[in-house]
PDB file of C-alpha atoms in Angstrom:
ATOM      1  CA  MET U   1     -59.816  29.598 -69.409  1.00 56.00           C
ATOM      2  CA  THR U   2     -58.549  29.808 -65.876  1.00 83.00           C
ATOM      3  CA  PHE U   3     -55.473  31.682 -64.673  1.00 95.00           C
ATOM      4  CA  SER U   4     -52.194  32.876 -66.156  1.00 97.00           C
ATOM      5  CA  ILE U   5     -49.156  35.018 -65.510  1.00 98.00           C
ATOM      6  CA  ALA U   6     -47.277  37.035 -68.131  1.00 98.00           C
ATOM      7  CA  ALA U   7     -43.872  37.999 -66.778  1.00 98.00           C
ATOM      8  CA  ARG U   8     -40.377  39.369 -67.295  1.00 98.00           C
ATOM      9  CA  CYS U   9     -37.279  38.445 -65.305  1.00 97.00           C
ATOM     10  CA  ARG U  10     -35.427  41.585 -64.216  1.00 95.00           C
ATOM     11  CA  ARG U  11     -32.165  39.667 -63.802  1.00 94.00           C
ATOM     12  CA  THR U  12     -32.025  37.961 -67.226  1.00 95.00           C
ATOM     13  CA  GLY U  13     -34.505  39.938 -69.333  1.00 96.00           C
ATOM     14  CA  GLN U  14     -36.313  36.721 -70.243  1.00 97.00           C
ATOM     15  CA  LEU U  15     -40.037  36.919 -71.016  1.00 98.00           C
ATOM     16  CA  GLY U  16     -42.618  34.232 -70.420  1.00 98.00           C
ATOM     17  CA  VAL U  17     -46.165  33.071 -69.805  1.00 98.00           C
ATOM     18  CA  GLY U  18     -47.445  30.382 -67.476  1.00 97.00           C
ATOM     19  CA  ALA U  19     -51.086  29.250 -67.498  1.00 95.00           C
ATOM     20  CA  LEU U  20     -53.472  26.553 -66.301  1.00 94.00           C
ATOM     21  CA  THR U  21     -57.056  25.830 -67.358  1.00 91.00           C
ATOM     22  CA  ALA U  22     -59.929  23.358 -67.113  1.00 90.00           C
ATOM     23  CA  ARG U  23     -59.822  22.760 -70.863  1.00 89.00           C
ATOM     24  CA  PRO U  24     -57.205  20.873 -72.916  1.00 86.00           C
ATOM     25  CA  ALA U  25     -54.286  22.607 -74.663  1.00 89.00           C
ATOM     26  CA  VAL U  26     -54.093  25.905 -72.787  1.00 88.00           C
ATOM     27  CA  GLY U  27     -50.782  26.740 -74.492  1.00 83.00           C
ATOM     28  CA  LYS U  28     -52.338  26.848 -77.958  1.00 85.00           C
ATOM     29  CA  LEU U  29     -54.189  30.162 -77.618  1.00 88.00           C
ATOM     30  CA  VAL U  30     -53.343  31.666 -74.229  1.00 94.00           C
ATOM     31  CA  ALA U  31     -49.534  32.053 -74.203  1.00 96.00           C
ATOM     32  CA  HIS U  32     -47.804  34.462 -76.607  1.00 96.00           C
ATOM     33  CA  VAL U  33     -44.212  35.664 -76.207  1.00 97.00           C
ATOM     34  CA  HIS U  34     -41.851  37.627 -78.482  1.00 95.00           C
ATOM     35  CA  SER U  35     -38.273  38.546 -77.606  1.00 92.00           C
ATOM     36  CA  GLY U  36     -38.528  41.962 -79.260  1.00 91.00           C
ATOM     37  CA  GLY U  37     -41.929  42.817 -77.834  1.00 95.00           C
ATOM     38  CA  GLY U  38     -43.088  41.206 -74.623  1.00 98.00           C
ATOM     39  CA  ALA U  39     -45.407  38.571 -73.185  1.00 98.00           C
ATOM     40  CA  VAL U  40     -49.198  38.383 -73.522  1.00 98.00           C
ATOM     41  CA  ALA U  41     -51.771  36.029 -72.004  1.00 97.00           C
ATOM     42  CA  THR U  42     -55.254  36.184 -73.529  1.00 96.00           C
ATOM     43  CA  GLN U  43     -58.048  34.129 -71.964  1.00 96.00           C
ATOM     44  CA  ALA U  44     -61.699  33.911 -70.765  1.00 94.00           C
ATOM     45  CA  THR U  45     -63.296  34.072 -74.235  1.00 94.00           C
ATOM     46  CA  PRO U  46     -59.876  34.621 -75.816  1.00 93.00           C
ATOM     47  CA  ASN U  47     -59.028  36.914 -78.686  1.00 95.00           C
ATOM     48  CA  PRO U  48     -55.598  35.863 -80.045  1.00 95.00           C
ATOM     49  CA  PHE U  49     -55.341  39.141 -81.968  1.00 96.00           C
ATOM     50  CA  LEU U  50     -54.840  40.978 -78.688  1.00 97.00           C
ATOM     51  CA  ALA U  51     -51.484  39.192 -78.679  1.00 97.00           C
ATOM     52  CA  CYS U  52     -50.844  38.931 -82.423  1.00 96.00           C
ATOM     53  CA  ASP U  53     -51.399  42.678 -82.853  1.00 97.00           C
ATOM     54  CA  GLY U  54     -50.273  43.696 -79.378  1.00 98.00           C
ATOM     55  CA  LEU U  55     -46.752  42.271 -79.494  1.00 98.00           C
ATOM     56  CA  PRO U  56     -45.752  44.350 -82.565  1.00 97.00           C
ATOM     57  CA  LEU U  57     -47.077  47.464 -80.818  1.00 98.00           C
ATOM     58  CA  LEU U  58     -44.896  46.673 -77.808  1.00 98.00           C
ATOM     59  CA  GLY U  59     -41.987  46.155 -80.189  1.00 96.00           C
ATOM     60  CA  GLU U  60     -42.542  49.682 -81.492  1.00 97.00           C
ATOM     61  CA  GLY U  61     -42.147  51.034 -77.975  1.00 97.00           C
ATOM     62  CA  ARG U  62     -45.817  51.414 -77.058  1.00 98.00           C
ATOM     63  CA  SER U  63     -46.642  50.788 -73.407  1.00 98.00           C
ATOM     64  CA  PRO U  64     -48.832  47.809 -72.456  1.00 98.00           C
ATOM     65  CA  GLU U  65     -51.551  50.201 -71.282  1.00 98.00           C
ATOM     66  CA  ASP U  66     -51.546  52.152 -74.552  1.00 98.00           C
ATOM     67  CA  ALA U  67     -51.463  48.984 -76.658  1.00 98.00           C
ATOM     68  CA  LEU U  68     -54.308  47.298 -74.789  1.00 98.00           C
ATOM     69  CA  THR U  69     -56.423  50.448 -74.736  1.00 97.00           C
ATOM     70  CA  GLU U  70     -56.161  50.746 -78.515  1.00 97.00           C
ATOM     71  CA  LEU U  71     -56.768  47.066 -79.227  1.00 98.00           C
ATOM     72  CA  LEU U  72     -59.695  46.668 -76.836  1.00 97.00           C
ATOM     73  CA  ALA U  73     -61.372  49.771 -78.234  1.00 97.00           C
ATOM     74  CA  GLY U  74     -61.634  47.924 -81.547  1.00 96.00           C
ATOM     75  CA  ASP U  75     -62.787  44.614 -80.023  1.00 97.00           C
ATOM     76  CA  PRO U  76     -66.606  44.318 -79.880  1.00 96.00           C
ATOM     77  CA  GLY U  77     -66.286  41.263 -77.606  1.00 96.00           C
ATOM     78  CA  ARG U  78     -64.042  42.930 -75.042  1.00 96.00           C
ATOM     79  CA  GLU U  79     -66.402  42.466 -72.090  1.00 97.00           C
ATOM     80  CA  VAL U  80     -65.891  38.688 -72.201  1.00 97.00           C
ATOM     81  CA  ARG U  81     -62.119  38.994 -72.670  1.00 97.00           C
ATOM     82  CA  GLN U  82     -59.286  38.833 -70.193  1.00 98.00           C
ATOM     83  CA  VAL U  83     -55.735  39.742 -71.064  1.00 98.00           C
ATOM     84  CA  GLY U  84     -52.424  40.482 -69.338  1.00 98.00           C
ATOM     85  CA  MET U  85     -49.442  42.124 -71.033  1.00 98.00           C
ATOM     86  CA  VAL U  86     -45.812  42.788 -70.039  1.00 98.00           C
ATOM     87  CA  ASP U  87     -43.252  44.565 -72.219  1.00 98.00           C
ATOM     88  CA  ARG U  88     -39.509  43.961 -72.426  1.00 96.00           C
ATOM     89  CA  GLN U  89     -38.850  46.681 -69.827  1.00 97.00           C
ATOM     90  CA  GLY U  90     -41.185  45.011 -67.320  1.00 97.00           C
ATOM     91  CA  HIS U  91     -44.098  47.454 -67.602  1.00 98.00           C
ATOM     92  CA  SER U  92     -47.420  45.663 -67.230  1.00 98.00           C
ATOM     93  CA  HIS U  93     -51.147  46.119 -67.751  1.00 98.00           C
ATOM     94  CA  ALA U  94     -54.199  43.861 -67.630  1.00 98.00           C
ATOM     95  CA  PHE U  95     -57.903  43.933 -68.427  1.00 98.00           C
ATOM     96  CA  THR U  96     -60.896  41.911 -67.211  1.00 98.00           C
ATOM     97  CA  GLY U  97     -64.217  42.342 -68.997  1.00 97.00           C
ATOM     98  CA  PHE U  98     -67.227  42.775 -66.717  1.00 96.00           C
ATOM     99  CA  ARG U  99     -69.007  39.763 -68.270  1.00 96.00           C
ATOM    100  CA  THR U 100     -66.253  37.193 -67.609  1.00 95.00           C
ATOM    101  CA  SER U 101     -67.170  34.275 -65.336  1.00 92.00           C
ATOM    102  CA  ASP U 102     -66.965  34.869 -61.561  1.00 91.00           C
ATOM    103  CA  TRP U 103     -64.681  35.023 -59.759  1.00 95.00           C
ATOM    104  CA  ALA U 104     -62.627  37.053 -62.211  1.00 97.00           C
ATOM    105  CA  GLY U 105     -59.955  39.686 -61.782  1.00 97.00           C
ATOM    106  CA  HIS U 106     -56.316  40.588 -62.276  1.00 98.00           C
ATOM    107  CA  ARG U 107     -53.258  41.942 -60.485  1.00 98.00           C
ATOM    108  CA  THR U 108     -50.259  43.718 -61.955  1.00 98.00           C
ATOM    109  CA  GLY U 109     -46.874  44.822 -60.697  1.00 98.00           C
ATOM    110  CA  PRO U 110     -43.308  45.414 -61.899  1.00 97.00           C
ATOM    111  CA  GLY U 111     -42.557  42.562 -64.291  1.00 97.00           C
ATOM    112  CA  TYR U 112     -45.856  40.680 -64.116  1.00 98.00           C
ATOM    113  CA  ALA U 113     -49.554  40.621 -64.992  1.00 98.00           C
ATOM    114  CA  VAL U 114     -51.652  37.905 -63.312  1.00 98.00           C
ATOM    115  CA  GLN U 115     -55.251  37.241 -64.336  1.00 98.00           C
ATOM    116  CA  GLY U 116     -57.904  34.621 -63.714  1.00 96.00           C
ATOM    117  CA  ASN U 117     -61.555  33.862 -64.242  1.00 95.00           C
ATOM    118  CA  ARG U 118     -63.979  31.245 -62.922  1.00 93.00           C
ATOM    119  CA  LEU U 119     -61.779  30.982 -59.821  1.00 94.00           C
ATOM    120  CA  VAL U 120     -62.597  30.085 -56.235  1.00 91.00           C
ATOM    121  CA  GLY U 121     -61.683  33.678 -55.329  1.00 93.00           C
ATOM    122  CA  PRO U 122     -58.968  36.375 -55.316  1.00 95.00           C
ATOM    123  CA  GLU U 123     -56.727  34.233 -53.113  1.00 95.00           C
ATOM    124  CA  THR U 124     -55.590  32.323 -56.218  1.00 95.00           C
ATOM    125  CA  LEU U 125     -54.071  35.434 -57.785  1.00 97.00           C
ATOM    126  CA  ALA U 126     -52.642  36.598 -54.455  1.00 97.00           C
ATOM    127  CA  GLU U 127     -50.796  33.314 -54.030  1.00 97.00           C
ATOM    128  CA  ILE U 128     -49.460  33.369 -57.598  1.00 97.00           C
ATOM    129  CA  VAL U 129     -48.082  36.875 -57.029  1.00 98.00           C
ATOM    130  CA  ARG U 130     -46.579  35.945 -53.648  1.00 98.00           C
ATOM    131  CA  VAL U 131     -44.711  32.924 -54.996  1.00 97.00           C
ATOM    132  CA  PHE U 132     -43.534  34.747 -58.091  1.00 98.00           C
ATOM    133  CA  GLU U 133     -42.189  37.698 -56.092  1.00 97.00           C
ATOM    134  CA  ASP U 134     -40.560  35.452 -53.472  1.00 97.00           C
ATOM    135  CA  SER U 135     -38.577  33.431 -56.054  1.00 96.00           C
ATOM    136  CA  ARG U 136     -36.563  36.187 -57.754  1.00 95.00           C
ATOM    137  CA  GLU U 137     -33.302  34.248 -57.418  1.00 95.00           C
ATOM    138  CA  LEU U 138     -34.614  31.419 -59.646  1.00 94.00           C
ATOM    139  CA  ASP U 139     -34.783  31.282 -63.435  1.00 93.00           C
ATOM    140  CA  LEU U 140     -38.009  32.552 -64.968  1.00 96.00           C
ATOM    141  CA  ALA U 141     -39.234  29.147 -66.142  1.00 94.00           C
ATOM    142  CA  GLU U 142     -38.952  27.726 -62.638  1.00 93.00           C
ATOM    143  CA  ARG U 143     -40.668  30.770 -61.142  1.00 96.00           C
ATOM    144  CA  LEU U 144     -43.595  30.337 -63.519  1.00 97.00           C
ATOM    145  CA  VAL U 145     -43.913  26.629 -62.725  1.00 94.00           C
ATOM    146  CA  LEU U 146     -43.953  27.379 -58.999  1.00 94.00           C
ATOM    147  CA  ALA U 147     -46.449  30.218 -59.412  1.00 96.00           C
ATOM    148  CA  ILE U 148     -48.864  28.096 -61.445  1.00 94.00           C
ATOM    149  CA  GLY U 149     -48.593  25.262 -58.937  1.00 92.00           C
ATOM    150  CA  ALA U 150     -49.278  27.670 -56.076  1.00 94.00           C
ATOM    151  CA  GLY U 151     -52.383  28.971 -57.799  1.00 93.00           C
ATOM    152  CA  GLU U 152     -53.687  25.448 -58.304  1.00 91.00           C
ATOM    153  CA  GLU U 153     -53.155  24.597 -54.636  1.00 90.00           C
ATOM    154  CA  THR U 154     -55.603  27.343 -53.608  1.00 89.00           C
ATOM    155  CA  GLY U 155     -58.357  25.534 -55.497  1.00 80.00           C
ATOM    156  CA  GLY U 156     -57.769  27.415 -58.744  1.00 65.00           C
ATOM    157  CA  ASP U 157     -60.492  26.732 -61.261  1.00 59.00           C
ATOM    158  CA  ARG U 158     -63.869  25.764 -59.769  1.00 64.00           C
ATOM    159  CA  HIS U 159     -64.181  23.154 -62.558  1.00 67.00           C
ATOM    160  CA  GLY U 160     -60.796  21.543 -61.951  1.00 74.00           C
ATOM    161  CA  ALA U 161     -57.818  21.580 -64.344  1.00 89.00           C
ATOM    162  CA  ARG U 162     -56.845  19.699 -67.523  1.00 90.00           C
ATOM    163  CA  SER U 163     -53.871  21.525 -69.061  1.00 92.00           C
ATOM    164  CA  ALA U 164     -50.941  23.774 -68.199  1.00 93.00           C
ATOM    165  CA  THR U 165     -48.117  25.531 -70.024  1.00 93.00           C
ATOM    166  CA  VAL U 166     -44.893  27.480 -69.456  1.00 95.00           C
ATOM    167  CA  THR U 167     -43.268  29.325 -72.357  1.00 95.00           C
ATOM    168  CA  VAL U 168     -40.089  31.412 -71.986  1.00 96.00           C
ATOM    169  CA  ILE U 169     -38.047  33.336 -74.544  1.00 95.00           C
ATOM    170  CA  GLY U 170     -34.556  34.713 -74.056  1.00 93.00           C
ATOM    171  CA  ASP U 171     -32.732  37.020 -76.464  1.00 90.00           C
ATOM    172  CA  GLN U 172     -33.551  34.913 -79.548  1.00 91.00           C
ATOM    173  CA  PRO U 173     -36.898  34.752 -81.401  1.00 90.00           C
ATOM    174  CA  TYR U 174     -37.414  31.025 -80.746  1.00 88.00           C
ATOM    175  CA  PRO U 175     -38.506  29.637 -77.335  1.00 90.00           C
ATOM    176  CA  LEU U 176     -35.938  28.775 -74.729  1.00 89.00           C
ATOM    177  CA  TRP U 177     -38.625  26.853 -72.801  1.00 90.00           C
ATOM    178  CA  ASP U 178     -41.912  25.554 -74.208  1.00 89.00           C
ATOM    179  CA  VAL U 179     -43.357  23.011 -71.774  1.00 89.00           C
ATOM    180  CA  ARG U 180     -46.971  21.934 -72.308  1.00 90.00           C
ATOM    181  CA  VAL U 181     -49.315  19.539 -70.570  1.00 90.00           C
ATOM    182  CA  ASP U 182     -52.228  19.375 -73.005  1.00 87.00           C
ATOM    183  CA  ASP U 183     -54.542  16.916 -71.220  1.00 89.00           C
ATOM    184  CA  ALA U 184     -53.954  15.377 -67.793  1.00 86.00           C
ATOM    185  CA  GLU U 185     -55.762  14.649 -64.549  1.00 84.00           C
ATOM    186  CA  HIS U 186     -53.291  16.764 -62.579  1.00 84.00           C
ATOM    187  CA  PRO U 187     -51.598  19.151 -65.045  1.00 86.00           C
ATOM    188  CA  ALA U 188     -49.894  21.246 -62.352  1.00 85.00           C
ATOM    189  CA  TRP U 189     -48.184  18.104 -60.990  1.00 81.00           C
ATOM    190  CA  GLU U 190     -47.092  17.100 -64.477  1.00 83.00           C
ATOM    191  CA  LEU U 191     -45.850  20.640 -65.120  1.00 81.00           C
ATOM    192  CA  ARG U 192     -43.551  20.298 -62.105  1.00 81.00           C
ATOM    193  CA  ARG U 193     -42.107  17.046 -63.484  1.00 81.00           C
ATOM    194  CA  LEU U 194     -41.554  18.023 -67.111  1.00 73.00           C
ATOM    195  CA  PRO U 195     -39.117  20.939 -66.598  1.00 66.00           C
ATOM    196  CA  GLY U 196     -36.582  18.491 -65.165  1.00 70.00           C
ATOM    197  CA  VAL U 197     -36.869  16.374 -68.310  1.00 69.00           C
ATOM    198  CA  PHE U 198     -36.807  19.482 -70.482  1.00 66.00           C
ATOM    199  CA  GLN U 199     -33.725  20.880 -68.761  1.00 70.00           C
ATOM    200  CA  GLU U 200     -31.822  17.627 -69.183  1.00 71.00           C
ATOM    201  CA  LYS U 201     -32.942  16.574 -72.676  1.00 64.00           C
ATOM    202  CA  VAL U 202     -34.112  19.675 -74.565  1.00 66.00           C
ATOM    203  CA  LEU U 203     -32.535  22.842 -73.151  1.00 69.00           C
ATOM    204  CA  PRO U 204     -28.944  21.832 -74.050  1.00 76.00           C
ATOM    205  CA  THR U 205     -30.042  21.491 -77.686  1.00 73.00           C
ATOM    206  CA  SER U 206     -31.791  24.879 -77.640  1.00 72.00           C
ATOM    207  CA  GLN U 207     -28.691  26.528 -76.232  1.00 77.00           C
ATOM    208  CA  ARG U 208     -26.558  25.193 -79.122  1.00 77.00           C
ATOM    209  CA  LEU U 209     -28.813  26.453 -81.927  1.00 77.00           C
ATOM    210  CA  PRO U 210     -27.836  29.347 -84.220  1.00 82.00           C
ATOM    211  CA  THR U 211     -28.241  32.865 -82.848  1.00 84.00           C
ATOM    212  CA  ARG U 212     -28.242  36.267 -84.548  1.00 81.00           C
ATOM    213  CA  ASP U 213     -24.621  36.728 -83.443  1.00 87.00           C
ATOM    214  CA  ASP U 214     -23.610  33.139 -84.274  1.00 89.00           C
ATOM    215  CA  PRO U 215     -25.417  32.041 -87.482  1.00 85.00           C
ATOM    216  CA  MET U 216     -23.742  28.636 -87.471  1.00 88.00           C
ATOM    217  CA  GLY U 217     -24.502  27.627 -83.897  1.00 83.00           C
ATOM    218  CA  GLU U 218     -22.426  25.439 -81.617  1.00 87.00           C
ATOM    219  CA  ALA U 219     -24.190  22.214 -82.650  1.00 80.00           C
ATOM    220  CA  ALA U 220     -23.366  22.703 -86.346  1.00 85.00           C
ATOM    221  CA  ARG U 221     -19.830  23.809 -85.501  1.00 85.00           C
ATOM    222  CA  GLN U 222     -19.206  20.619 -83.569  1.00 82.00           C
ATOM    223  CA  ALA U 223     -20.848  18.443 -86.229  1.00 84.00           C
ATOM    224  CA  LEU U 224     -18.774  19.968 -89.020  1.00 83.00           C
ATOM    225  CA  GLY U 225     -15.644  19.703 -86.910  1.00 78.00           C
ATOM    226  CA  ALA U 226     -16.298  16.019 -86.324  1.00 61.00           C
ATOM    227  CA  GLN U 227     -16.815  15.449 -90.048  1.00 65.00           C
ATOM    228  CA  MET U 228     -13.528  17.169 -90.879  1.00 61.00           C
ATOM    229  CA  GLU U 229     -11.696  15.060 -88.309  1.00 61.00           C
ATOM    230  CA  HIS U 230     -13.012  11.853 -89.937  1.00 58.00           C
ATOM    231  CA  GLN U 231     -12.160  12.831 -93.517  1.00 60.00           C
ATOM    232  CA  THR U 232      -9.339  10.824 -95.120  1.00 51.00           C
ATOM    233  CA  PRO U 233      -7.458  11.383 -98.396  1.00 52.00           C
ATOM    234  CA  SER U 234      -9.624   8.716-100.058  1.00 52.00           C
ATOM    235  CA  ASN U 235     -12.876  10.573 -99.421  1.00 52.00           C
ATOM    236  CA  VAL U 236     -11.623  14.103-100.106  1.00 49.00           C
ATOM    237  CA  VAL U 237     -12.003  15.223-103.727  1.00 48.00           C
ATOM    238  CA  ASP U 238      -9.275  17.507-105.024  1.00 49.00           C
ATOM    239  CA  GLN U 239     -10.571  20.927-106.100  1.00 47.00           C
ATOM    240  CA  PRO U 240      -8.861  23.287-108.547  1.00 45.00           C
ATOM    241  CA  ALA U 241      -6.941  26.078-106.861  1.00 42.00           C
ATOM    242  CA  THR U 242      -8.871  28.813-108.728  1.00 41.00           C
ATOM    243  CA  MET U 243     -12.040  29.122-110.778  1.00 37.00           C
ATOM    244  CA  THR U 244     -12.843  31.737-113.361  1.00 38.00           C
ATOM    245  CA  GLY U 245     -15.803  32.776-115.482  1.00 39.00           C
ATOM    246  CA  ARG U 246     -18.902  30.592-115.237  1.00 37.00           C
ATOM    247  CA  GLU U 247     -17.021  28.006-113.192  1.00 37.00           C
ATOM    248  CA  ALA U 248     -17.102  30.383-110.212  1.00 35.00           C
ATOM    249  CA  LEU U 249     -20.899  30.748-110.244  1.00 34.00           C
TER     250      LEU U 249
END
């Protein structure tokens, strides 16, 4: 695996992960986000349980440092792991095992954890951090796309790139953004193109789904309203005014 950023937007509270790698389907195992917990990127020789078990710990109020310390202590393969973690308050922590492929390292700061392995050098992470910090006025998904693209422009992975992903969650448990390039010659370029398509074709649907505060959702409300408007006396079946006993079950 190559490089990733786990992040939180201070302005909106959204959480997300962006990543790019030389292998296909980076989004399958690297990016993990939960609205009640945080964002985790696990890579190098990945251990998905660092995310699967780490996100519930963050949801309980544990800090990223405490959660990772506990989980890595029980991971016999930790020295070939790399992981970055951000909680829903923006606290961050990362780990790079000493046997990950050179160049490998990580950087953390308020609202982000950036990590990479098998890179051309530390300049890749420095550029990801710079672009992410300089784009605070943008939405998180766009910031992640720009940061991943900036990392790739430094040379990124010494073996090239095949896949990229950006996943963002808002205040609901399902993704607000889930953009994946699973196998392409220039995944960072494709990642720049797809968010425009996603924003036009997919995001409006996501924003009209049910929420915890609105179990029906705007899409269902409009669909039911349209059906009621098209009902006529011939297709409406009269119902009894009251039902009693077993009829009411």
